Amino acid sequence: NAGVMQNPRHLVRRRGQEARLRCSPMKGHSHVYWYRQLPEEGLKFMVYLQKENIIDESGMPKERFSAEFPKEGPSILRIQQVVRGDSAAYFCASSPRGGYTFGSGTRLTVV
Amino acid sequence: QQQVKQSPQSLIVQKGGISIINCAYENTAFDYFPWYQQFPGKGPALLIAIRPDVSEKKEGRFTISFNKSAKQFSLHIMDSQPGDSATYFCAASRGDKIIFGKGTRLHILP
């Protein structure tokens, strides 16, 4: 039973490019959460999705960021026109309901 | 607004000692309080969790103490080992969204 799979593990983008981060939840988990982690900061909630629905996006920046969890395939966190301040570790977690299991994260570096 | 406040930011403990990390929360609606452990380059992993109807929960060397009236809870690591060196996050939730503290970087001296 594979855990939460995130890819890529490391992603380097130039300013202005797009970043796509993927998350495959654990088998049987229908809830996906995205968090961002900056050095010396905790995990900041970004968005909570269920299949084909965004349940809570209160932590998402209003511009350039979007997330989806389609009926088939992984959840995608998309960052358009990346800036240096987007450099961070992005973690995805999944759950049947509560009791998160986290992936190993994607470390985004914007150069 | 920081809903979960964690201290200290960093902690150094001798091998065999007791590591204590404290957290305080604001929202009395929270009903689930997990602790996560994170090693460098890894995602956080659930360590132990408690609900507010009990004052203490123990799993091996790890104990959560919970004070509902003070809105505080703490993690105690007994007989701390070098392998316990990691970042620890307290958290709180009601329903599906978990709010995390800023983390404590724990270093156990060999």
Short mmCIF file of C-alpha atoms in Angstrom, two decimals:
data_model
loop_
_atom_site.label_atom_id
_atom_site.label_comp_id
_atom_site.label_asym_id
_atom_site.label_seq_id
_atom_site.Cartn_x
_atom_site.Cartn_y
_atom_site.Cartn_z
CA ASN A 1 0.00 0.00 0.00
CA ALA A 2 1.93 2.97 -1.29
CA GLY A 3 1.78 6.14 0.74
CA VAL A 4 1.01 9.60 -0.55
CA MET A 5 3.09 10.10 -3.69
CA GLN A 6 4.30 13.52 -4.70
CA ASN A 7 6.26 14.40 -7.78
CA PRO A 8 8.55 15.80 -8.69
CA ARG A 9 10.62 15.78 -5.50
CA HIS A 10 12.58 18.80 -6.68
CA LEU A 11 11.51 21.39 -9.21
CA VAL A 12 13.49 24.35 -10.48
CA ARG A 13 11.71 27.07 -12.40
CA ARG A 14 12.77 30.43 -13.74
CA ARG A 15 10.78 33.47 -12.74
CA GLY A 16 7.67 33.74 -14.88
CA GLN A 17 7.40 30.04 -15.67
CA GLU A 18 4.67 27.71 -14.50
CA ALA A 19 5.08 25.07 -11.81
CA ARG A 20 2.90 21.96 -11.63
CA LEU A 21 3.04 19.84 -8.53
CA ARG A 22 1.35 16.45 -8.44
CA CYS A 23 -0.05 14.46 -5.57
CA SER A 24 -1.49 10.95 -5.66
CA PRO A 25 -3.33 10.21 -2.41
CA MET A 26 -3.25 6.91 -0.62
CA LYS A 27 -5.55 4.30 -2.06
CA GLY A 28 -9.04 4.80 -0.73
CA HIS A 29 -8.41 8.37 0.45
CA SER A 30 -10.74 10.91 -1.06
CA HIS A 31 -9.56 14.04 0.77
CA VAL A 32 -6.44 15.93 -0.31
CA TYR A 33 -4.80 18.88 1.43
CA TRP A 34 -1.96 21.07 0.24
CA TYR A 35 0.39 22.85 2.62
CA ARG A 36 3.36 25.13 2.07
CA GLN A 37 6.40 25.13 4.31
CA LEU A 38 8.96 27.91 4.44
CA PRO A 39 12.20 27.76 6.46
CA GLU A 40 11.57 28.49 10.15
CA GLU A 41 7.83 28.50 9.45
CA GLY A 42 5.22 25.91 10.16
CA LEU A 43 3.02 24.24 7.65
CA LYS A 44 0.64 26.75 6.14
CA PHE A 45 -2.67 25.40 4.93
CA MET A 46 -3.40 26.23 1.32
CA VAL A 47 -6.35 24.21 0.03
CA TYR A 48 -8.55 21.21 0.79
CA LEU A 49 -10.08 19.22 -2.03
CA GLN A 50 -12.28 16.23 -2.52
CA LYS A 51 -12.77 14.57 -5.87
CA GLU A 52 -13.80 17.26 -8.37
CA ASN A 53 -14.52 19.75 -5.59
CA ILE A 54 -12.63 22.48 -3.81
CA ILE A 55 -13.87 22.40 -0.23
CA ASP A 56 -11.72 25.11 1.37
CA GLU A 57 -9.24 27.33 -0.44
CA SER A 58 -8.93 29.95 2.26
CA GLY A 59 -5.12 29.58 2.35
CA MET A 60 -4.55 29.95 -1.37
CA PRO A 61 -3.10 33.22 -2.66
CA LYS A 62 -5.73 34.99 -4.71
CA GLU A 63 -3.64 35.13 -7.85
CA ARG A 64 -1.44 32.70 -9.77
CA PHE A 65 -2.28 29.66 -7.61
CA SER A 66 -4.87 27.03 -8.44
CA ALA A 67 -5.58 23.44 -7.44
CA GLU A 68 -7.65 20.61 -8.74
CA PHE A 69 -8.44 17.01 -7.85
CA PRO A 70 -10.05 15.44 -10.89
CA LYS A 71 -12.20 12.34 -10.90
CA GLU A 72 -9.29 10.41 -12.38
CA GLY A 73 -5.63 11.10 -11.75
CA PRO A 74 -3.62 13.00 -9.19
CA SER A 75 -4.33 16.29 -7.52
CA ILE A 76 -2.45 19.17 -9.14
CA LEU A 77 -1.24 22.35 -7.52
CA ARG A 78 -0.47 24.87 -10.23
CA ILE A 79 1.52 28.05 -9.79
CA GLN A 80 1.58 30.40 -12.74
CA GLN A 81 4.25 33.03 -13.37
CA VAL A 82 6.35 31.93 -10.43
CA VAL A 83 8.30 34.46 -8.38
CA ARG A 84 11.22 33.96 -6.00
CA GLY A 85 8.87 34.14 -3.02
CA ASP A 86 7.17 30.96 -4.21
CA SER A 87 10.31 28.97 -3.38
CA ALA A 88 9.27 26.56 -0.64
CA ALA A 89 8.47 22.96 0.14
CA TYR A 90 4.94 22.02 -0.83
CA PHE A 91 3.38 19.08 0.95
CA CYS A 92 0.30 17.15 0.09
CA ALA A 93 -1.62 15.07 2.60
CA SER A 94 -4.53 12.74 2.20
CA SER A 95 -7.06 11.23 4.53
CA PRO A 96 -10.25 9.28 4.54
CA ARG A 97 -11.38 11.90 7.01
CA GLY A 98 -8.94 13.53 9.42
CA GLY A 99 -5.68 11.84 10.47
CA TYR A 100 -3.50 13.07 7.65
CA THR A 101 -0.80 11.09 5.88
CA PHE A 102 1.74 13.36 4.24
CA GLY A 103 3.81 12.86 1.13
CA SER A 104 7.52 13.64 1.02
CA GLY A 105 6.91 16.99 -0.59
CA THR A 106 8.03 18.91 -3.66
CA ARG A 107 10.79 21.42 -3.14
CA LEU A 108 10.28 24.28 -5.54
CA THR A 109 13.16 26.60 -6.26
CA VAL A 110 12.57 29.69 -8.37
CA VAL A 111 15.71 31.14 -9.95
CA GLN B 1 -3.88 35.21 13.44
CA GLN B 2 -1.80 32.40 14.86
CA GLN B 3 -4.26 29.87 16.18
CA VAL B 4 -1.67 27.43 17.51
CA LYS B 5 1.37 28.79 19.30
CA GLN B 6 4.32 26.48 19.86
CA SER B 7 7.43 26.85 22.00
CA PRO B 8 10.34 26.65 22.15
CA GLN B 9 11.50 27.23 18.61
CA SER B 10 14.53 25.03 19.22
CA LEU B 11 15.56 22.68 21.99
CA ILE B 12 18.74 20.85 22.90
CA VAL B 13 18.53 17.91 25.29
CA GLN B 14 21.09 15.46 26.54
CA LYS B 15 20.65 11.82 25.63
CA GLY B 16 18.45 10.16 28.22
CA GLY B 17 16.83 13.43 29.26
CA ILE B 18 13.22 14.57 28.92
CA SER B 19 12.25 16.77 25.98
CA ILE B 20 9.22 18.99 26.54
CA ILE B 21 7.46 21.00 23.84
CA ASN B 22 4.51 23.22 24.62
CA CYS B 23 1.57 24.43 22.58
CA ALA B 24 -1.36 26.72 23.19
CA TYR B 25 -4.48 27.14 21.13
CA GLU B 26 -7.20 29.75 20.89
CA ASN B 27 -10.20 28.12 19.29
CA THR B 28 -12.20 26.15 21.85
CA ALA B 29 -13.96 24.35 19.00
CA PHE B 30 -10.81 22.34 18.24
CA ASP B 31 -11.39 18.69 19.08
CA TYR B 32 -8.32 16.88 17.81
CA PHE B 33 -4.71 17.62 18.74
CA PRO B 34 -2.02 15.68 16.87
CA TRP B 35 1.74 15.91 17.02
CA TYR B 36 3.83 15.39 13.92
CA GLN B 37 7.49 14.51 13.58
CA GLN B 38 9.49 15.61 10.56
CA PHE B 39 12.98 14.54 9.54
CA PRO B 40 15.00 16.58 7.02
CA GLY B 41 13.85 15.99 3.47
CA LYS B 42 10.77 14.09 4.58
CA GLY B 43 7.12 14.87 5.04
CA PRO B 44 5.65 15.18 8.53
CA ALA B 45 4.52 11.91 10.10
CA LEU B 46 1.83 11.52 12.73
CA LEU B 47 3.45 10.72 16.06
CA ILE B 48 0.66 10.78 18.61
CA ALA B 49 -2.69 12.51 19.00
CA ILE B 50 -5.22 13.30 21.70
CA ARG B 51 -8.81 14.42 22.00
CA PRO B 52 -9.89 16.89 24.70
CA ASP B 53 -11.89 14.36 26.70
CA VAL B 54 -8.69 12.94 28.19
CA SER B 55 -5.88 14.70 30.03
CA GLU B 56 -3.03 12.44 29.04
CA LYS B 57 -2.08 9.93 26.40
CA LYS B 58 1.04 7.82 26.39
CA GLU B 59 2.58 5.79 23.59
CA GLY B 60 5.95 4.33 24.42
CA ARG B 61 8.33 7.16 25.30
CA PHE B 62 5.94 9.82 23.99
CA THR B 63 3.26 11.42 26.18
CA ILE B 64 0.77 14.18 25.46
CA SER B 65 -0.49 16.17 28.42
CA PHE B 66 -3.64 18.16 27.79
CA ASN B 67 -5.07 21.01 29.86
CA LYS B 68 -8.44 21.96 28.45
CA SER B 69 -9.13 24.86 30.81
CA ALA B 70 -5.80 26.48 30.03
CA LYS B 71 -6.08 25.62 26.33
CA GLN B 72 -2.61 24.14 26.42
CA PHE B 73 -1.04 20.81 25.55
CA SER B 74 2.46 19.49 25.57
CA LEU B 75 4.60 16.67 24.24
CA HIS B 76 7.00 14.89 26.56
CA ILE B 77 9.68 12.62 25.16
CA MET B 78 11.15 10.45 27.88
CA ASP B 79 14.66 8.98 27.66
CA SER B 80 15.36 11.13 24.61
CA GLN B 81 17.60 9.50 21.99
CA PRO B 82 19.71 10.95 19.16
CA GLY B 83 17.26 9.36 16.73
CA ASP B 84 14.56 11.63 18.14
CA SER B 85 16.38 14.64 16.67
CA ALA B 86 13.81 16.13 14.30
CA THR B 87 11.33 18.95 13.97
CA TYR B 88 8.11 18.50 15.92
CA PHE B 89 4.84 20.20 15.08
CA CYS B 90 1.81 20.45 17.29
CA ALA B 91 -1.50 20.93 15.58
CA ALA B 92 -5.20 21.33 16.20
CA SER B 93 -8.30 20.75 14.17
CA ARG B 94 -12.03 20.54 14.12
CA GLY B 95 -13.34 18.70 11.13
CA ASP B 96 -10.98 18.30 8.26
CA LYS B 97 -8.53 21.19 8.28
CA ILE B 98 -5.52 20.93 10.58
CA ILE B 99 -3.77 24.07 11.83
CA PHE B 100 -0.09 23.64 12.66
CA GLY B 101 2.25 25.37 15.06
CA LYS B 102 5.52 26.74 13.73
CA GLY B 103 7.54 23.75 14.89
CA THR B 104 10.29 22.95 17.37
CA ARG B 105 13.67 21.83 16.16
CA LEU B 106 14.85 19.23 18.67
CA HIS B 107 18.46 18.13 18.91
CA ILE B 108 19.47 15.31 21.22
CA LEU B 109 23.13 15.36 22.20
CA PRO B 110 24.76 11.91 22.09
#
